């Protein structure tokens, strides 16, 4: 059974890569119009407001003020 993604929202959940203030997230959702991007700090569970931009139909770029550490943030992309 296949999902009709014109009616069902697909999502990606992963860890933000460390080492660069501009973090590329490869979500592979095949959309240039994600409906939401949520960044959660792993240690506290608090949501962080992080600017982001669409890089392609399958990726976004998060713009942190400084490079995140290993496992510091998780991200969820819906689209």
Short mmCIF file of C-alpha atoms in Angstrom, two decimals:
data_model
loop_
_atom_site.label_atom_id
_atom_site.label_comp_id
_atom_site.label_asym_id
_atom_site.label_seq_id
_atom_site.Cartn_x
_atom_site.Cartn_y
_atom_site.Cartn_z
CA UNK A 1 0.00 0.00 0.00
CA UNK A 2 1.47 3.33 -1.04
CA UNK A 3 0.85 6.69 0.58
CA UNK A 4 -0.54 9.63 -1.39
CA UNK A 5 1.84 12.40 -0.30
CA UNK A 6 -0.51 15.06 -1.67
CA UNK A 7 -2.73 14.11 1.29
CA UNK A 8 -0.27 12.68 3.85
CA UNK A 9 2.65 14.58 5.39
CA UNK A 10 6.00 12.81 5.24
CA UNK A 11 8.68 13.52 7.83
CA UNK A 12 12.38 13.12 8.48
CA UNK A 13 13.98 12.97 11.94
CA UNK A 14 17.74 12.97 12.48
CA UNK A 15 20.74 14.41 14.28
CA UNK A 16 22.22 17.73 13.18
CA UNK A 17 25.78 17.16 11.92
CA UNK A 18 28.55 18.79 13.94
CA UNK A 19 31.48 20.94 12.87
CA UNK A 20 29.93 23.68 10.74
CA UNK A 21 27.64 26.62 11.57
CA UNK A 22 25.85 25.94 8.27
CA UNK A 23 24.49 22.41 8.71
CA UNK A 24 23.05 20.61 5.69
CA UNK A 25 20.16 18.28 6.47
CA UNK A 26 19.44 15.69 3.77
CA UNK A 27 15.77 14.85 4.39
CA UNK A 28 15.00 13.20 1.00
CA UNK A 29 11.35 14.32 1.10
CA UNK A 30 11.39 15.50 -2.53
CA UNK A 31 9.74 18.85 -1.77
CA UNK A 32 10.84 22.47 -2.05
CA UNK A 33 8.09 23.48 0.39
CA UNK A 34 8.64 21.84 3.78
CA UNK A 35 5.73 22.59 6.11
CA UNK A 36 7.86 22.68 9.27
CA UNK A 37 11.42 22.43 10.55
CA UNK A 38 11.93 21.83 14.28
CA UNK A 39 15.32 21.86 16.02
CA UNK A 40 15.53 20.36 19.52
CA UNK A 41 18.51 20.65 21.87
CA UNK A 42 19.33 17.07 22.88
CA UNK A 43 20.42 17.75 26.48
CA UNK A 44 17.46 19.91 27.56
CA UNK A 45 14.73 18.87 25.11
CA UNK A 46 14.10 22.56 24.42
CA UNK A 47 13.16 23.75 20.95
CA UNK A 48 15.62 26.21 19.38
CA UNK A 49 14.77 28.81 16.76
CA UNK A 50 17.30 28.30 13.99
CA UNK A 51 17.11 30.06 10.62
CA UNK A 52 16.92 27.64 7.70
CA UNK A 53 16.81 27.73 3.92
CA UNK A 54 15.82 25.27 1.23
CA UNK A 55 18.91 23.92 -0.53
CA UNK A 56 17.14 21.50 -2.88
CA UNK A 57 14.05 19.29 -3.05
CA UNK A 58 15.86 16.89 -0.72
CA UNK A 59 17.83 19.11 1.66
CA UNK A 60 17.75 22.23 3.82
CA UNK A 61 20.51 24.25 5.47
CA UNK A 62 20.32 25.25 9.14
CA UNK A 63 22.22 28.45 10.06
CA UNK A 64 23.59 28.29 13.63
CA UNK A 65 25.52 31.17 15.24
CA UNK A 66 28.34 28.71 15.95
CA UNK A 67 29.02 25.14 14.89
CA UNK A 68 26.99 22.61 16.91
CA UNK A 69 28.77 19.86 18.81
CA UNK A 70 28.35 16.15 18.15
CA UNK A 71 24.79 15.08 19.00
CA UNK A 72 23.92 18.54 20.36
CA UNK A 73 20.75 18.97 18.29
CA UNK A 74 18.09 16.84 16.66
CA UNK A 75 15.96 18.02 13.75
CA UNK A 76 12.54 17.08 12.35
CA UNK A 77 11.46 18.14 8.86
CA UNK A 78 7.90 17.69 7.65
CA UNK A 79 6.78 18.22 4.11
#
